XYZ file of C-alpha atoms in Angstrom:
513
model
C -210.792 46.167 247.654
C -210.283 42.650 248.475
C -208.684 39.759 247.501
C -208.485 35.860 248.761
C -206.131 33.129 248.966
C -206.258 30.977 245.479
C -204.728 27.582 245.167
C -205.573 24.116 243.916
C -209.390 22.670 245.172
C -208.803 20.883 248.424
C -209.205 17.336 248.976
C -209.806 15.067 251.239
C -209.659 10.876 250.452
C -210.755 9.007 253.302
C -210.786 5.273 251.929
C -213.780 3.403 254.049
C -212.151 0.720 256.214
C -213.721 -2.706 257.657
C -213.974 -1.675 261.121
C -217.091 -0.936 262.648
C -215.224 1.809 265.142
C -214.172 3.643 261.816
C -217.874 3.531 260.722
C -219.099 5.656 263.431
C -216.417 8.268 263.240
C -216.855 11.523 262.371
C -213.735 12.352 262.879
C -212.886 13.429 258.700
C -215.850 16.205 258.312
C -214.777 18.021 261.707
C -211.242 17.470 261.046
C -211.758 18.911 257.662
C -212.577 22.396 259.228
C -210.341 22.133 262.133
C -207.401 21.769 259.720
C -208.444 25.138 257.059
C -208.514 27.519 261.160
C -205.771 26.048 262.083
C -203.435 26.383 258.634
C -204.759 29.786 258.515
C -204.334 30.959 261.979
C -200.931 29.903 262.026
C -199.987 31.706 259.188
C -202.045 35.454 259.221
C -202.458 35.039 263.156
C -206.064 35.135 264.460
C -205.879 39.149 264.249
C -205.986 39.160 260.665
C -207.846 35.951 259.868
C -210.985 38.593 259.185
C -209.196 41.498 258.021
C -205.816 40.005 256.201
C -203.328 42.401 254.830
C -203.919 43.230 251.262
C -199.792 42.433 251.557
C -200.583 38.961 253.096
C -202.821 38.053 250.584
C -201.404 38.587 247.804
C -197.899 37.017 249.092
C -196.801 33.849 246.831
C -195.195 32.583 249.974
C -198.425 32.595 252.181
C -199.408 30.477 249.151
C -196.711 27.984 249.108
C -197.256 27.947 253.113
C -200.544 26.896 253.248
C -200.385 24.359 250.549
C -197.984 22.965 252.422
C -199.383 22.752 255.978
C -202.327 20.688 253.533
C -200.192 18.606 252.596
C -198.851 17.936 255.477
C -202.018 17.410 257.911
C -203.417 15.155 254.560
C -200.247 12.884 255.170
C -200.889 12.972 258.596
C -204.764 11.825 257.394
C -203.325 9.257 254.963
C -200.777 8.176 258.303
C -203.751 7.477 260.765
C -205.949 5.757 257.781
C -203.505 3.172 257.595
C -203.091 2.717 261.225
C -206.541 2.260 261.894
C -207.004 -0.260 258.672
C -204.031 -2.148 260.284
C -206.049 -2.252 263.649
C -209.261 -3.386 262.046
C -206.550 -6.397 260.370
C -205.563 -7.417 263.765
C -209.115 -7.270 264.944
C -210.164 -9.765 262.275
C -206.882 -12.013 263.441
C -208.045 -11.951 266.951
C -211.330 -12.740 266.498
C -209.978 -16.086 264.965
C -207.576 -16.486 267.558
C -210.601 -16.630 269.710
C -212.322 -19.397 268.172
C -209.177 -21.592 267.277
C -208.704 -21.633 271.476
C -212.568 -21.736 272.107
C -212.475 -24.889 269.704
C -209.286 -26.627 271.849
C -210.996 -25.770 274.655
C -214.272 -27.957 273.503
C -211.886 -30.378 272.228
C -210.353 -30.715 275.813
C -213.509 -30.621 277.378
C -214.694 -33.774 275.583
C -211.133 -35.432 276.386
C -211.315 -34.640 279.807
C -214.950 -36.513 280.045
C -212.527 -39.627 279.338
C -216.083 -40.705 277.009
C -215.881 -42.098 273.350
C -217.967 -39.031 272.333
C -219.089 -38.808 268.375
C -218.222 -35.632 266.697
C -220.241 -35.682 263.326
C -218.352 -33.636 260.578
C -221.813 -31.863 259.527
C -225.572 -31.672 260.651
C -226.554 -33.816 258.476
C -224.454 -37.104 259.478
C -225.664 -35.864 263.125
C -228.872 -35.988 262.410
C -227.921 -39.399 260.335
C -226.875 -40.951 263.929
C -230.317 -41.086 265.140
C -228.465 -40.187 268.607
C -230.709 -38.738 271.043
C -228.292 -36.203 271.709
C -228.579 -34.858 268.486
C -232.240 -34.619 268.344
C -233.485 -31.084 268.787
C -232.571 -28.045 266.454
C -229.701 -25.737 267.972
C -225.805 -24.869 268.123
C -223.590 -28.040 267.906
C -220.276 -28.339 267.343
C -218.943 -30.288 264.023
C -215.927 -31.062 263.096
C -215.708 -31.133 258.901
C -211.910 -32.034 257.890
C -212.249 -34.956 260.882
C -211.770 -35.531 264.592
C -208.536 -35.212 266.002
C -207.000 -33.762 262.238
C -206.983 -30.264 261.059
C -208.011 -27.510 262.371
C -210.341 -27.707 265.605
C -214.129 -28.726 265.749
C -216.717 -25.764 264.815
C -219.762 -24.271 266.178
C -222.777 -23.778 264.037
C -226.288 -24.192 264.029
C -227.852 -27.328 263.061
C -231.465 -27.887 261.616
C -232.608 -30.886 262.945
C -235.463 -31.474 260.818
C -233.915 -30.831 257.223
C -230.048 -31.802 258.351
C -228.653 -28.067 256.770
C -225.826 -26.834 258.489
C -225.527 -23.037 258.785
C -222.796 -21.064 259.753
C -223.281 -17.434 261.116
C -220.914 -14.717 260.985
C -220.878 -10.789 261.673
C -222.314 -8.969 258.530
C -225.501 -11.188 258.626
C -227.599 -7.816 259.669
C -228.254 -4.994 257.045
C -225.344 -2.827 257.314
C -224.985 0.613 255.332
C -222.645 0.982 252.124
C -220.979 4.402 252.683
C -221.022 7.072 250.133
C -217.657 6.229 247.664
C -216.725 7.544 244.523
C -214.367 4.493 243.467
C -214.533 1.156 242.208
C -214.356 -1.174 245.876
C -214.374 1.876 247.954
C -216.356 -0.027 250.649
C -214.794 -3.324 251.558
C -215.610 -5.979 254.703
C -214.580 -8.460 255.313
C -216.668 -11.239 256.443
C -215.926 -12.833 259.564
C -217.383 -16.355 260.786
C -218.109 -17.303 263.723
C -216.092 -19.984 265.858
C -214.902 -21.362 262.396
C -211.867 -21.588 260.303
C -211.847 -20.983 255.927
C -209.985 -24.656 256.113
C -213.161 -25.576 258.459
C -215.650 -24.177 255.694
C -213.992 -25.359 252.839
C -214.354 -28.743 253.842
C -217.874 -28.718 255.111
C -218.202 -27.498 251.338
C -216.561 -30.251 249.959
C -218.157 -33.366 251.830
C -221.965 -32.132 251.346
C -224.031 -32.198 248.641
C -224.956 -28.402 248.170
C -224.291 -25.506 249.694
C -225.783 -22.194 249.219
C -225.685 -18.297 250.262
C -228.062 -15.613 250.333
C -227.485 -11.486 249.762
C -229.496 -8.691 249.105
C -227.968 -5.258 247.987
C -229.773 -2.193 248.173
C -228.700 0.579 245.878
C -229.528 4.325 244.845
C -227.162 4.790 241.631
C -224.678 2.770 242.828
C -224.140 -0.104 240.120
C -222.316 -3.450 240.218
C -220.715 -3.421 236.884
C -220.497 -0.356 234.043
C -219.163 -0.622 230.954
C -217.250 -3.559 231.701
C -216.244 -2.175 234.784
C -216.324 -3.652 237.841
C -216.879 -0.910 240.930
C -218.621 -3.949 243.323
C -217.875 -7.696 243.640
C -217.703 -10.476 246.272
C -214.712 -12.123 247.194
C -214.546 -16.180 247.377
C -213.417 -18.547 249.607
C -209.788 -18.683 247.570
C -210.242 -14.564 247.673
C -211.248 -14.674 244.340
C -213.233 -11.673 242.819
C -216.640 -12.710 241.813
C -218.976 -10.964 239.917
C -222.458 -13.306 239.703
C -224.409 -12.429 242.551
C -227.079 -15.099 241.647
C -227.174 -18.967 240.551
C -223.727 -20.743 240.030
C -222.326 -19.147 237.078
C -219.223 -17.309 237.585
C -218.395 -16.754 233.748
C -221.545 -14.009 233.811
C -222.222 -11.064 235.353
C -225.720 -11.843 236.449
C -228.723 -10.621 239.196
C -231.219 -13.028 240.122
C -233.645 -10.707 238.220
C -232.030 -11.285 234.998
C -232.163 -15.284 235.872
C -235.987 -14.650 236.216
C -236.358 -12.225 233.288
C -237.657 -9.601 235.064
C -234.900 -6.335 235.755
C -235.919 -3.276 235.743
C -234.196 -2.761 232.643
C -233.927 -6.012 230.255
C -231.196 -5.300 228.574
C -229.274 -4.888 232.089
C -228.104 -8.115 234.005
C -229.162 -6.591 237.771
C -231.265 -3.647 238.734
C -228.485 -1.980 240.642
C -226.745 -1.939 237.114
C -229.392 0.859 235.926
C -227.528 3.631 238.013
C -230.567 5.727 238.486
C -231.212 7.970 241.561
C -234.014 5.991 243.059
C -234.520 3.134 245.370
C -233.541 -0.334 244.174
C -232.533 -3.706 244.838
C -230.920 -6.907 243.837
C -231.106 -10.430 245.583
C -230.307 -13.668 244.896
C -228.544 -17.085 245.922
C -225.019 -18.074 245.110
C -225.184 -21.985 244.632
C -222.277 -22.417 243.398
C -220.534 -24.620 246.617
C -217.295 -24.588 245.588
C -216.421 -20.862 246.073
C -218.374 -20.454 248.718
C -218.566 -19.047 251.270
C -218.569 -15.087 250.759
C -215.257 -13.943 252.356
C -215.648 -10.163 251.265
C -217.705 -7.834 250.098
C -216.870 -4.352 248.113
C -218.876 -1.758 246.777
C -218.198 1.919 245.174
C -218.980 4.470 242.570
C -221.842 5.288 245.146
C -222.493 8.499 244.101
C -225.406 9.448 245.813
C -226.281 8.248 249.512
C -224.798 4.835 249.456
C -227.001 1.552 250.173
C -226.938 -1.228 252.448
C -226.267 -5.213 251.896
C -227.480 -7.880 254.004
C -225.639 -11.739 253.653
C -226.956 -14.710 254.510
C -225.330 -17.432 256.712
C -223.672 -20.196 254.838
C -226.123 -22.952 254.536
C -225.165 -26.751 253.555
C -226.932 -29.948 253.464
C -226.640 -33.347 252.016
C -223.681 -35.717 251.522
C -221.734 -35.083 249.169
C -222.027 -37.696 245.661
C -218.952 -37.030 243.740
C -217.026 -39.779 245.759
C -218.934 -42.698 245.187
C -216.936 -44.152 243.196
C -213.523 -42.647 244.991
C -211.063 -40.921 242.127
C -208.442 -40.150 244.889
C -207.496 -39.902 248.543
C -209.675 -36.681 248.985
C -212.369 -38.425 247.897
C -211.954 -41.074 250.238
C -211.351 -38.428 253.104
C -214.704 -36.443 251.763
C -216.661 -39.857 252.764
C -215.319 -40.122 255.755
C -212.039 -42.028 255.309
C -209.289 -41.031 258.385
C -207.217 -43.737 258.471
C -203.604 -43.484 256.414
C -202.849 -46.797 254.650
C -203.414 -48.803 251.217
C -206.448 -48.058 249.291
C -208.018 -48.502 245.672
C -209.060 -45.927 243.579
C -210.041 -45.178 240.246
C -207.818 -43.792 237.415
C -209.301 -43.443 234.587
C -210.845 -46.931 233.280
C -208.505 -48.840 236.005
C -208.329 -49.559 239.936
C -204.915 -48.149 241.050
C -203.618 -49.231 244.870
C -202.432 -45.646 246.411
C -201.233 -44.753 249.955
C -203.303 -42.042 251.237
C -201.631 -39.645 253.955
C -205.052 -37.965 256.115
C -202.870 -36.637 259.187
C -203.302 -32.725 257.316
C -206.988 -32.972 256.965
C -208.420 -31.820 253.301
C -204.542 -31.365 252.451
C -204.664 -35.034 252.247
C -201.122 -36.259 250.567
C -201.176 -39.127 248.121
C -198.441 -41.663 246.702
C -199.545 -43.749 244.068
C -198.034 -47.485 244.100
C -199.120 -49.552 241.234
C -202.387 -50.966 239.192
C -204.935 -53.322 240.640
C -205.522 -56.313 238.230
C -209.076 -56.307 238.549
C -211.583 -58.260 236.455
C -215.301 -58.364 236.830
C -215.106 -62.082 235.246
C -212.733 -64.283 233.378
C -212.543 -64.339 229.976
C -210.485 -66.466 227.949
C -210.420 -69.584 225.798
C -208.436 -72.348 223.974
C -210.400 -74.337 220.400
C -208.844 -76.241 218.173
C -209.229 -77.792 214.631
C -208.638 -81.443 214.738
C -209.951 -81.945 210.521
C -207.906 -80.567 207.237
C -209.695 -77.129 206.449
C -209.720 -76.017 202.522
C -210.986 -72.238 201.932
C -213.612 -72.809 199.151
C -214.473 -69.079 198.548
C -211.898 -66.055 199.180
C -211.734 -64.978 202.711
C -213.469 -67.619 203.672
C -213.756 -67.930 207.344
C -212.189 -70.641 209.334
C -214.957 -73.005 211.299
C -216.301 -75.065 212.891
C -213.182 -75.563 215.489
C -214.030 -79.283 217.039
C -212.108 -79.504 219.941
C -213.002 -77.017 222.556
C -210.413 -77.082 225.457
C -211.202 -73.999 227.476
C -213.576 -70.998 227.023
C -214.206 -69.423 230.217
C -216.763 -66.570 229.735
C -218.782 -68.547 226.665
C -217.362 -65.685 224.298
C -216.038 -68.236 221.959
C -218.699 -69.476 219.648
C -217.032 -72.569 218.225
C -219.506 -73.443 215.847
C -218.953 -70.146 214.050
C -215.196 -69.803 214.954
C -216.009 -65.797 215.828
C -214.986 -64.265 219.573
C -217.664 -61.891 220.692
C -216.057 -59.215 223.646
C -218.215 -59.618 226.587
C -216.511 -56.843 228.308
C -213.973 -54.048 227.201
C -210.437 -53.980 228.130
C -207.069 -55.517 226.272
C -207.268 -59.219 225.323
C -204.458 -61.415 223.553
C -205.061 -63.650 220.636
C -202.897 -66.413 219.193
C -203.073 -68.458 215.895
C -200.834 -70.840 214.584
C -201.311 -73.389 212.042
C -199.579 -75.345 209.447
C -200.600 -75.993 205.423
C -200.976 -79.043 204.013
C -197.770 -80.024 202.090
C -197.810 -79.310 198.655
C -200.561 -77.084 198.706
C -201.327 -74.020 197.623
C -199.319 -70.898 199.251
C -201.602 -68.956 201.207
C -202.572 -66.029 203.936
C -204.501 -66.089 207.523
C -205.709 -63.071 208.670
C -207.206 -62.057 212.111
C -210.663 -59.636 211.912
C -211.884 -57.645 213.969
C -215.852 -56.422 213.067
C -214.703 -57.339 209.489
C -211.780 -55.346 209.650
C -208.263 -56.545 209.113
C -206.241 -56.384 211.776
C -203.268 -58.986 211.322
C -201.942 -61.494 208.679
C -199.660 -64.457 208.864
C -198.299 -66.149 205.712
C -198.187 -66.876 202.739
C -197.002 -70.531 203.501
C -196.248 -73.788 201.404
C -194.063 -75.959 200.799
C -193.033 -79.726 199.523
C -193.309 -79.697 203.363
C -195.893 -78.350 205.949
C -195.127 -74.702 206.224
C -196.047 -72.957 209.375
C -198.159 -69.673 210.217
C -198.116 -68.089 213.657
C -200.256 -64.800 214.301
C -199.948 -63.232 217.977
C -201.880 -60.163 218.331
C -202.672 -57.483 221.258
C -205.876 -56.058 220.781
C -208.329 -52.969 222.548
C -211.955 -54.229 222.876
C -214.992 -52.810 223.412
C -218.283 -54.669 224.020
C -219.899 -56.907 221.402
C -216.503 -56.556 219.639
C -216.220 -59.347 217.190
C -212.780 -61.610 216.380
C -212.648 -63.937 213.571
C -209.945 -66.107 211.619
C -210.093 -66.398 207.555
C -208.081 -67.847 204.802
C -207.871 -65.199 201.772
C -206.435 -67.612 199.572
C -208.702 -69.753 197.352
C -207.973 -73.210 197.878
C -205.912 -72.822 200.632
C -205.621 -75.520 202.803
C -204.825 -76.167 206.885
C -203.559 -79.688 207.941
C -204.740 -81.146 210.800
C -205.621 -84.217 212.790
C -207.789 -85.955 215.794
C -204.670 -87.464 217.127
C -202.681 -84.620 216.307
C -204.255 -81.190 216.406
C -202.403 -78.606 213.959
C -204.480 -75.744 214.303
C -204.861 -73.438 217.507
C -206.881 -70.407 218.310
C -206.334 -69.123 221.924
C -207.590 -66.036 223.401
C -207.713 -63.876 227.152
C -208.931 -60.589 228.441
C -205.617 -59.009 229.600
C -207.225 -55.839 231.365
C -210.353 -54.859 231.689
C -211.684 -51.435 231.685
C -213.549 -51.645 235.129
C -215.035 -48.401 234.517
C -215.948 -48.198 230.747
């Protein structure tokens, strides 16, 4: 009769690192066996490791032993996993190290020349230059958040012909996704070379688009199940991202689903399908600002893994969104280096702010006051110089006679009506006086027909008086116009002495309306 050892199921979690050393060890399968002779020699002894005592094996304390020499060579599994993720960390940090110096190094290279050298912040304003030196396709260094600010100049290749900028980095080959039962098993990070993330995020930021390829190949192991996320792509602000197509990263979406045509239509990506057979998605993240890919995870690869294969970062084109400059970083995006007074816009206005570029992108800003800016004058000064008696209710007040300014021609004295030529805040002002002993009555200001302000009623056994200042907001082709609602009402005036007086100015224009 016989009997064996029972206990829980052993178990072994070996998290996948980064590290391309930990990828080719094989150190967990052999280990897995060394540990079960070794627990069980140094328990039974090797003499009875064939033949145990029928004592031995049915002793709760050989039980309790050997659970816990598991235990205790898994910690020592779980000590030497974190050791050698902690190693891969510093390898990442060192490789940056690396190309921070190898940048200083090209910086003091090009001081040491004692040449004014041009150091274009992408490919494209190299190719731009029309330098000879910058004629032939190859590795250049750039410098994107500007010479002698930021971090250190860059090395990437340039296309010559097209102007794209591309930046390499080590997970460009196809490299195997291990077999991993959990969501993000598999993580790498993605390292680039002889470049900084505050490098790449401005290169991002001062071209016009920017783009990054990947390809994942899978066999059952699915990107999202269930609303479950077991792979995704970090961003450039380590953001999880879930799109791995196009440039929108509210979806969970394949470029197959983008072009109708997944294996399954109701699924957004191929890999999604979970089926034991070969498949594949690719696609092209667009979407600039979250680029570039600074990670990539995987899991729930239940059957023999995959591989993925990422593209370089690719940009080209100057970037449009600071043509008309909303702030200091879009100055600095266009090429702007030197700290001092500038004008921006904010909202329909030109501020003056003082723009700080000595940090780079992290450009600081201090905003000092409005801009009075106008694209032309606008303003005006008409008078009445005959008695005017409202024959009709409402009636509007015109011709004026005398015309002493209008600057702009928005004042159509003939018709007495102001017509905006551009928007912004203007200031009106009416005053008047009845004739004495007429009949009490009102003056109201219109705008497009619509009563805005009144002055009156007036009259008296002398001249009463009517003042009406007003602030109004104009948009074009605006209209302004003066009426008397009282019938036979009555305004005094004179050619020698001019009682009635319509004046009006653009205060502030909305430059940007």
């Amino acid at each position: 009769m016989s009997s064996t050892v029972k206990g829980p199921p052993i178990q072994f979690k070996t998290p996948i690192t980064n590290s391309s050393y930990l990828a080719n060890q094989k150190m967990p399968s052999c280990l897995t066996y060394v540990v079960l002779v070794v627990c069980w020699l140094s328990i039974t002894g090797a003499s009875s490791a064939i033949h145990p005592p029928e004592s031995v094996q049915r002793s709760p304390t050989t039980e309790s032993l050997l659970m816990a020499k598991f235990d205790e060579m898994d910690a020592k599994l779980r000590d030497q996993e974190l050791r050698l993720q902690d190693h891969a960390s510093q390898i990442v940090s060192l490789r940056e190290e690396i190309q921070r110096l190898e940048s200083i190094l090209h910086n003091n290279n090009l001081k040491s020349q004692n040449k004014a050298v041009f150091s274009p912040r992408t490919c494209q304003e190299a190719l731009d230059s029309g330098l000879p030196e910058f004629s032939q396709s190859g590795m250049y260094w750039i410098d994107p958040d500007g010479v002698g600010i930021g971090d250190g100049s860059i090395y990437v290749y340039c296309d010559m012909t097209t102007g794209i900028t591309a930046v390499g980095h080590d997970s460009e080959s196809t490299i195997t996704i291990p077999k991993c039962p959990d969501a993000g098993c598999y993580s790498r990070p993605i390292v680039y070379s002889n470049s900084t993330i505050r490098q790449l995020k401005a290169l991002t930021e001062i071209s016009a688009e920017c783009y990054q390829s990947i390809q994942v190949n899978c066999i059952g192991g699915p990107f999202t199940v269930e609303d479950i996320d077991y792979a995704w792509w970090n961003d450039i602000e380590d953001k999880q991202q879930n799109f791995w197509s196009g440039s929108d990263e509210t979806a969970h979406i394949c470029q197959c689903a983008i072009d109708g045509n997944c294996i399954l239509p109701e699924l957004p990506c191929n890999c999604d399908a979970n089926v034991a057979v070969p498949l594949s998605d690719n696609g092209e993240i667009t979407l600039k600002r979250v680029l570039p890919v600074t990670r990539l995870n995987f899991g729930h690869t239940s059957y023999v893994g995959g591989s993925h294969t990422l593209g370089k970062l690719e940009c080209v084109g100057k970037s449009a969104e600071a043509n008309v400059p909303t702030s200091c970083l879009d100055l600095w995006r266009t090429g702007y280096l030197l700290n001092g007074l500038y004008s921006i816009r904010r909202d329909q206005k030109v501020v003056f702010v003082y723009c700080d570029f000595s940090l780079g992108q992290d450009v600081r800003e201090t905003y000092v006051g409005y801009v009075d800016v106008k694209s032309q004058p606008v303003q005006f000064y008409v008078q009445k110089t005959a008695n005017f008696t409202a024959t009709t209710a409402n009636a509007e007040l015109s011709p004026f006679e005398m015309v002493k300014l209008n600057e702009g021609g928005a004042m159509n004295e003939q018709t007495g009506i102001f017509k905006a030529p551009k928007s912004g805040i203007y200031v009106f002002d009416f005053a008047a006086v009845d004739l004495a002993g007429g009949t009490d009555l009102v003056v109201n200001i219109h705008k497009n027909d619509e009563l805005v302000a009144s002055g009156g009623p007036v009259g008296s056994a002398n001249h009463g008086t009517v003042a009406i200042p007003s602030m109004l907001q104009l948009t074009v082709d605006d209209t302004i116009k003066i009426t008397i609602s009282t019938l036979n009402g009555m305004l005094y005036s004179d050619p020698l002495r001019p009682m009635t007086h319509f004046t009006g100015f653009l205060l502030e224009e909305d430059i940007f309306a």
